[in-house]
mmCIF file of C-alpha atoms in Angstrom:
data_model
loop_
_atom_site.group_PDB
_atom_site.id
_atom_site.type_symbol
_atom_site.label_atom_id
_atom_site.label_comp_id
_atom_site.label_asym_id
_atom_site.label_seq_id
_atom_site.Cartn_x
_atom_site.Cartn_y
_atom_site.Cartn_z
ATOM 1 C CA UNK A 1 68.287 -26.660 -10.143
ATOM 2 C CA UNK A 2 72.134 -26.489 -10.702
ATOM 3 C CA UNK A 3 74.658 -24.678 -8.331
ATOM 4 C CA UNK A 4 75.543 -21.814 -10.856
ATOM 5 C CA UNK A 5 71.821 -20.720 -11.370
ATOM 6 C CA UNK A 6 70.854 -20.745 -7.451
ATOM 7 C CA UNK A 7 74.153 -18.701 -6.604
ATOM 8 C CA UNK A 8 73.013 -16.361 -9.747
ATOM 9 C CA UNK A 9 69.524 -16.068 -8.507
ATOM 10 C CA UNK A 10 70.437 -15.465 -4.804
ATOM 11 C CA UNK A 11 72.880 -12.985 -5.575
ATOM 12 C CA UNK A 12 70.161 -10.402 -7.086
ATOM 13 C CA UNK A 13 67.282 -11.598 -4.383
ATOM 14 C CA UNK A 14 67.292 -8.399 -3.033
ATOM 15 C CA UNK A 15 67.096 -6.447 -6.432
ATOM 16 C CA UNK A 16 64.222 -8.962 -7.358
ATOM 17 C CA UNK A 17 62.352 -8.723 -4.147
ATOM 18 C CA UNK A 18 62.122 -4.633 -4.402
ATOM 19 C CA UNK A 19 60.708 -5.155 -8.093
ATOM 20 C CA UNK A 20 58.721 -7.999 -6.732
ATOM 21 C CA UNK A 21 57.058 -5.877 -4.161
ATOM 22 C CA UNK A 22 56.445 -2.716 -6.638
ATOM 23 C CA UNK A 23 59.341 -0.509 -5.735
ATOM 24 C CA UNK A 24 60.212 -0.061 -9.663
ATOM 25 C CA UNK A 25 58.136 3.058 -11.345
ATOM 26 C CA UNK A 26 55.339 2.823 -8.642
ATOM 27 C CA UNK A 27 53.327 0.015 -9.988
ATOM 28 C CA UNK A 28 53.018 -3.844 -9.521
ATOM 29 C CA UNK A 29 52.784 -4.013 -13.437
ATOM 30 C CA UNK A 30 56.249 -2.482 -13.957
ATOM 31 C CA UNK A 31 57.870 -4.442 -11.302
ATOM 32 C CA UNK A 32 56.544 -7.761 -12.915
ATOM 33 C CA UNK A 33 57.978 -6.738 -16.159
ATOM 34 C CA UNK A 34 61.200 -5.802 -14.810
ATOM 35 C CA UNK A 35 61.378 -9.086 -12.566
ATOM 36 C CA UNK A 36 61.049 -10.903 -15.867
ATOM 37 C CA UNK A 37 63.911 -8.845 -17.024
ATOM 38 C CA UNK A 38 66.199 -9.037 -14.081
ATOM 39 C CA UNK A 39 66.027 -12.928 -14.214
ATOM 40 C CA UNK A 40 66.580 -13.132 -17.961
ATOM 41 C CA UNK A 41 69.804 -10.760 -17.178
ATOM 42 C CA UNK A 42 70.734 -12.880 -14.328
ATOM 43 C CA UNK A 43 70.698 -15.929 -16.620
ATOM 44 C CA UNK A 44 70.606 -15.332 -19.975
ATOM 45 C CA UNK A 45 71.261 -18.937 -21.229
ATOM 46 C CA UNK A 46 69.279 -20.755 -18.774
ATOM 47 C CA UNK A 47 65.378 -20.968 -18.170
ATOM 48 C CA UNK A 48 64.563 -20.281 -14.838
ATOM 49 C CA UNK A 49 61.201 -20.953 -13.055
ATOM 50 C CA UNK A 50 59.253 -18.048 -12.031
ATOM 51 C CA UNK A 51 57.439 -20.109 -9.014
ATOM 52 C CA UNK A 52 61.355 -21.163 -7.931
ATOM 53 C CA UNK A 53 62.475 -17.729 -8.242
ATOM 54 C CA UNK A 54 59.843 -16.338 -6.306
ATOM 55 C CA UNK A 55 60.395 -19.093 -3.417
ATOM 56 C CA UNK A 56 63.950 -18.084 -3.218
ATOM 57 C CA UNK A 57 63.238 -14.574 -2.767
ATOM 58 C CA UNK A 58 60.531 -15.374 -0.098
ATOM 59 C CA UNK A 59 63.074 -17.511 1.667
ATOM 60 C CA UNK A 60 65.841 -14.831 1.389
ATOM 61 C CA UNK A 61 63.628 -12.305 2.751
ATOM 62 C CA UNK A 62 62.257 -14.439 5.499
ATOM 63 C CA UNK A 63 65.837 -15.035 6.905
ATOM 64 C CA UNK A 64 67.176 -11.593 5.886
ATOM 65 C CA UNK A 65 64.385 -9.457 6.925
ATOM 66 C CA UNK A 66 66.649 -6.636 7.983
ATOM 67 C CA UNK A 67 67.361 -6.010 3.919
ATOM 68 C CA UNK A 68 63.932 -4.727 3.822
ATOM 69 C CA UNK A 69 64.804 -2.156 6.375
ATOM 70 C CA UNK A 70 67.896 -1.038 4.570
ATOM 71 C CA UNK A 71 66.111 -0.348 1.618
ATOM 72 C CA UNK A 72 63.405 1.802 3.227
ATOM 73 C CA UNK A 73 66.213 3.521 4.920
ATOM 74 C CA UNK A 74 67.857 3.879 1.561
ATOM 75 C CA UNK A 75 64.559 5.327 0.007
ATOM 76 C CA UNK A 76 63.950 7.643 2.935
ATOM 77 C CA UNK A 77 67.306 9.279 2.673
ATOM 78 C CA UNK A 78 66.980 9.430 -1.155
ATOM 79 C CA UNK A 79 63.621 11.241 -0.708
ATOM 80 C CA UNK A 80 64.868 13.693 1.933
ATOM 81 C CA UNK A 81 67.892 14.757 -0.322
ATOM 82 C CA UNK A 82 65.562 15.151 -3.408
ATOM 83 C CA UNK A 83 63.341 17.134 -1.165
ATOM 84 C CA UNK A 84 66.059 19.356 -0.027
ATOM 85 C CA UNK A 85 67.555 20.199 -3.439
ATOM 86 C CA UNK A 86 64.006 21.198 -4.795
ATOM 87 C CA UNK A 87 63.875 23.347 -1.700
ATOM 88 C CA UNK A 88 66.816 25.239 -2.662
ATOM 89 C CA UNK A 89 65.398 25.811 -5.770
ATOM 90 C CA UNK A 90 61.927 27.216 -4.550
ATOM 91 C CA UNK A 91 63.917 29.337 -1.936
ATOM 92 C CA UNK A 92 65.970 31.329 -4.681
ATOM 93 C CA UNK A 93 63.475 31.453 -6.712
ATOM 94 C CA UNK A 94 60.756 32.709 -4.144
ATOM 95 C CA UNK A 95 63.068 34.506 -1.937
ATOM 96 C CA UNK A 96 60.851 37.926 -1.887
ATOM 97 C CA UNK A 97 58.015 35.949 -1.519
ATOM 98 C CA UNK A 98 59.288 33.811 1.610
ATOM 99 C CA UNK A 99 61.408 36.467 3.526
ATOM 100 C CA UNK A 100 59.856 39.687 2.807
ATOM 101 C CA UNK A 101 56.305 39.539 2.139
ATOM 102 C CA UNK A 102 54.259 42.849 3.056
ATOM 103 C CA UNK A 103 51.709 40.477 4.689
ATOM 104 C CA UNK A 104 53.811 39.020 7.165
ATOM 105 C CA UNK A 105 54.663 40.269 10.687
ATOM 106 C CA UNK A 106 58.230 40.605 11.670
ATOM 107 C CA UNK A 107 59.458 40.197 15.378
ATOM 108 C CA UNK A 108 62.948 40.716 16.532
ATOM 109 C CA UNK A 109 65.314 42.865 14.676
ATOM 110 C CA UNK A 110 63.532 43.953 11.434
ATOM 111 C CA UNK A 111 66.969 44.906 9.651
ATOM 112 C CA UNK A 112 68.494 41.599 11.217
ATOM 113 C CA UNK A 113 71.084 40.007 8.589
ATOM 114 C CA UNK A 114 69.623 36.594 9.824
ATOM 115 C CA UNK A 115 66.265 35.615 8.738
ATOM 116 C CA UNK A 116 63.983 32.927 10.161
ATOM 117 C CA UNK A 117 60.600 32.457 8.600
ATOM 118 C CA UNK A 118 57.919 30.371 10.595
ATOM 119 C CA UNK A 119 54.911 28.975 9.019
ATOM 120 C CA UNK A 120 52.180 28.699 11.751
ATOM 121 C CA UNK A 121 48.352 28.314 12.481
ATOM 122 C CA UNK A 122 46.813 30.318 15.646
ATOM 123 C CA UNK A 123 45.076 26.822 16.459
ATOM 124 C CA UNK A 124 48.289 24.694 16.444
ATOM 125 C CA UNK A 125 49.151 23.330 19.592
ATOM 126 C CA UNK A 126 52.711 22.901 18.809
ATOM 127 C CA UNK A 127 52.898 26.390 17.459
ATOM 128 C CA UNK A 128 51.740 27.739 21.254
ATOM 129 C CA UNK A 129 54.356 25.744 22.676
ATOM 130 C CA UNK A 130 56.761 27.428 20.174
ATOM 131 C CA UNK A 131 56.149 30.921 21.332
ATOM 132 C CA UNK A 132 58.869 30.262 24.126
ATOM 133 C CA UNK A 133 61.361 29.304 21.487
ATOM 134 C CA UNK A 134 60.706 32.759 19.256
ATOM 135 C CA UNK A 135 61.019 34.951 22.369
ATOM 136 C CA UNK A 136 64.194 32.933 23.562
ATOM 137 C CA UNK A 137 65.692 32.991 20.281
ATOM 138 C CA UNK A 138 65.013 36.993 19.079
ATOM 139 C CA UNK A 139 66.390 37.754 22.702
ATOM 140 C CA UNK A 140 69.611 35.658 22.495
ATOM 141 C CA UNK A 141 70.311 36.801 18.863
ATOM 142 C CA UNK A 142 70.232 40.428 18.555
ATOM 143 C CA UNK A 143 70.744 40.263 14.799
ATOM 144 C CA UNK A 144 67.961 37.978 14.142
ATOM 145 C CA UNK A 145 64.955 38.900 12.058
ATOM 146 C CA UNK A 146 61.826 36.348 13.175
ATOM 147 C CA UNK A 147 59.315 36.371 10.107
ATOM 148 C CA UNK A 148 55.888 35.298 10.988
ATOM 149 C CA UNK A 149 53.877 33.717 8.029
ATOM 150 C CA UNK A 150 50.194 33.201 8.292
ATOM 151 C CA UNK A 151 49.273 29.309 7.191
ATOM 152 C CA UNK A 152 45.655 28.586 8.326
ATOM 153 C CA UNK A 153 45.369 24.952 7.783
ATOM 154 C CA UNK A 154 43.457 23.959 10.516
ATOM 155 C CA UNK A 155 39.723 24.848 9.532
ATOM 156 C CA UNK A 156 37.611 27.808 8.918
ATOM 157 C CA UNK A 157 38.494 29.160 12.359
ATOM 158 C CA UNK A 158 42.002 29.233 11.698
ATOM 159 C CA UNK A 159 41.310 30.970 8.199
ATOM 160 C CA UNK A 160 39.304 33.803 9.545
ATOM 161 C CA UNK A 161 41.592 34.454 12.549
ATOM 162 C CA UNK A 162 44.460 34.710 9.692
ATOM 163 C CA UNK A 163 42.242 37.493 7.938
ATOM 164 C CA UNK A 164 41.729 39.374 11.284
ATOM 165 C CA UNK A 165 45.459 39.127 11.794
ATOM 166 C CA UNK A 166 46.547 40.199 8.758
ATOM 167 C CA UNK A 167 44.092 42.875 8.588
ATOM 168 C CA UNK A 168 45.550 44.017 11.891
ATOM 169 C CA UNK A 169 49.158 43.998 10.608
ATOM 170 C CA UNK A 170 48.530 46.075 7.899
ATOM 171 C CA UNK A 171 46.550 48.909 10.308
ATOM 172 C CA UNK A 172 49.111 48.394 13.071
ATOM 173 C CA UNK A 173 52.548 46.663 12.051
ATOM 174 C CA UNK A 174 54.259 48.077 15.147
ATOM 175 C CA UNK A 175 51.646 46.034 17.488
ATOM 176 C CA UNK A 176 51.701 43.030 15.580
ATOM 177 C CA UNK A 177 53.897 41.205 17.757
ATOM 178 C CA UNK A 178 51.717 41.796 20.662
ATOM 179 C CA UNK A 179 48.780 40.793 18.812
ATOM 180 C CA UNK A 180 50.432 37.508 17.515
ATOM 181 C CA UNK A 181 51.613 36.394 21.082
ATOM 182 C CA UNK A 182 48.346 37.189 22.898
ATOM 183 C CA UNK A 183 46.127 35.369 20.184
ATOM 184 C CA UNK A 184 48.507 32.466 19.441
ATOM 185 C CA UNK A 185 49.310 32.393 23.362
ATOM 186 C CA UNK A 186 45.703 32.717 24.723
ATOM 187 C CA UNK A 187 43.379 30.167 25.763
ATOM 188 C CA UNK A 188 41.000 28.429 23.887
ATOM 189 C CA UNK A 189 40.656 28.275 20.271
ATOM 190 C CA UNK A 190 41.217 31.163 18.195
ATOM 191 C CA UNK A 191 38.370 32.587 15.678
ATOM 192 C CA UNK A 192 37.404 35.593 14.295
ATOM 193 C CA UNK A 193 36.161 37.036 17.220
ATOM 194 C CA UNK A 194 38.815 35.986 19.389
ATOM 195 C CA UNK A 195 40.814 37.603 16.987
ATOM 196 C CA UNK A 196 38.942 40.858 16.779
ATOM 197 C CA UNK A 197 38.755 41.299 20.421
ATOM 198 C CA UNK A 198 42.479 40.991 20.887
ATOM 199 C CA UNK A 199 43.027 43.642 18.249
ATOM 200 C CA UNK A 200 40.386 46.136 19.729
ATOM 201 C CA UNK A 201 42.221 45.489 23.106
ATOM 202 C CA UNK A 202 45.592 46.905 21.277
ATOM 203 C CA UNK A 203 43.769 50.001 19.819
ATOM 204 C CA UNK A 204 42.224 48.862 16.749
ATOM 205 C CA UNK A 205 39.317 50.466 15.684
ATOM 206 C CA UNK A 206 36.511 48.118 14.934
ATOM 207 C CA UNK A 207 34.804 49.449 11.775
ATOM 208 C CA UNK A 208 38.296 50.165 10.230
ATOM 209 C CA UNK A 209 39.331 46.329 10.924
ATOM 210 C CA UNK A 210 36.115 44.996 9.368
ATOM 211 C CA UNK A 211 36.731 47.031 6.387
ATOM 212 C CA UNK A 212 40.365 45.923 5.762
ATOM 213 C CA UNK A 213 39.241 42.517 6.381
ATOM 214 C CA UNK A 214 37.480 42.716 3.139
ATOM 215 C CA UNK A 215 40.687 43.732 1.245
ATOM 216 C CA UNK A 216 41.000 40.740 -1.438
ATOM 217 C CA UNK A 217 44.847 40.959 -1.209
ATOM 218 C CA UNK A 218 44.270 39.292 2.309
ATOM 219 C CA UNK A 219 43.024 36.078 0.851
ATOM 220 C CA UNK A 220 45.368 36.551 -2.228
ATOM 221 C CA UNK A 221 48.360 36.384 0.086
ATOM 222 C CA UNK A 222 47.212 33.445 2.067
ATOM 223 C CA UNK A 223 46.557 31.470 -1.283
ATOM 224 C CA UNK A 224 50.032 32.215 -2.589
ATOM 225 C CA UNK A 225 51.178 31.016 1.053
ATOM 226 C CA UNK A 226 49.338 27.698 0.543
ATOM 227 C CA UNK A 227 51.197 27.304 -2.889
ATOM 228 C CA UNK A 228 54.614 28.387 -1.498
ATOM 229 C CA UNK A 229 54.022 25.437 1.006
ATOM 230 C CA UNK A 230 53.426 22.959 -1.268
ATOM 231 C CA UNK A 231 56.345 23.806 -3.261
ATOM 232 C CA UNK A 232 58.253 23.576 -0.271
ATOM 233 C CA UNK A 233 56.696 20.272 1.011
ATOM 234 C CA UNK A 234 55.535 21.877 3.978
ATOM 235 C CA UNK A 235 52.363 20.132 5.082
ATOM 236 C CA UNK A 236 52.031 20.811 9.016
ATOM 237 C CA UNK A 237 52.626 23.526 11.350
ATOM 238 C CA UNK A 238 55.168 24.871 12.665
ATOM 239 C CA UNK A 239 57.395 24.703 9.967
ATOM 240 C CA UNK A 240 60.310 26.918 9.270
ATOM 241 C CA UNK A 241 62.551 28.480 6.599
ATOM 242 C CA UNK A 242 66.446 29.160 7.932
ATOM 243 C CA UNK A 243 68.662 30.386 5.289
ATOM 244 C CA UNK A 244 68.704 27.668 2.442
ATOM 245 C CA UNK A 245 66.859 24.883 4.539
ATOM 246 C CA UNK A 246 63.389 24.080 5.605
ATOM 247 C CA UNK A 247 62.962 22.648 8.912
ATOM 248 C CA UNK A 248 59.745 20.531 9.700
ATOM 249 C CA UNK A 249 58.140 20.364 13.057
ATOM 250 C CA UNK A 250 58.444 21.968 16.400
ATOM 251 C CA UNK A 251 62.029 20.625 17.014
ATOM 252 C CA UNK A 252 62.800 23.214 19.689
ATOM 253 C CA UNK A 253 65.104 26.288 20.758
ATOM 254 C CA UNK A 254 68.337 24.079 20.600
ATOM 255 C CA UNK A 255 67.723 22.804 17.004
ATOM 256 C CA UNK A 256 66.760 25.807 15.720
ATOM 257 C CA UNK A 257 69.550 27.872 17.484
ATOM 258 C CA UNK A 258 72.015 25.219 15.401
ATOM 259 C CA UNK A 259 70.235 26.181 12.133
ATOM 260 C CA UNK A 260 70.667 30.031 12.678
ATOM 261 C CA UNK A 261 74.255 29.547 13.563
ATOM 262 C CA UNK A 262 74.757 27.757 10.108
ATOM 263 C CA UNK A 263 72.933 30.171 8.258
ATOM 264 C CA UNK A 264 75.074 32.769 9.688
ATOM 265 C CA UNK A 265 78.102 30.907 8.922
ATOM 266 C CA UNK A 266 77.008 30.905 4.964
ATOM 267 C CA UNK A 267 76.915 34.578 4.873
#
């Protein structure tokens, strides 16, 4: 193989590597087709043996494995940006459902200009630890409206506990914050029974509560939250919406405070 062909082939080695490993169109078949196309473009007037090209690619990557890490980093950055842009559209089109659902509890200042929405599950250990973040943030920021959105994804117990929680909220919204802290911050696993026990301790009538739990709109609201979470690419708890940004995971009070300040600046 002459020097010109070698240089041309090596020059496209990274591109060929991505194609050969199936990064193009998400399939090996597409990768093979595009590999042949790149080889043809790289040297349109000279035939290059496929085995030689693959050997050069393999040798190049063995000597420069950091190339694949760079490709992976670039791919992740691109995906995050695409996810951010998609979330902007969802937040814009579903603003009322995200920030003002009648089924969501609110703590902090109900008329606050800054709103943070937390997607949570009563049996999420990270959510339990995040209670302190919520309390600290609402205490530090008097203009903060903290919305609690039921997102029961950790099994039937979580789903049943959320039904009780939402029924209690519809009955006694002024005591929902106490209910939320008691159930989420309590020991053991949250279930329908433990949720009802907390509700009764806060003055709910058991017969009325159980009747309210049958309200089909509660299950419809939970279903809408699942759909909303899918659109926002939320797959775990806790996750937050702050302004026009989705924040994934229990990142702590300091990170959330920064997001809140950014949202205030954007007003």
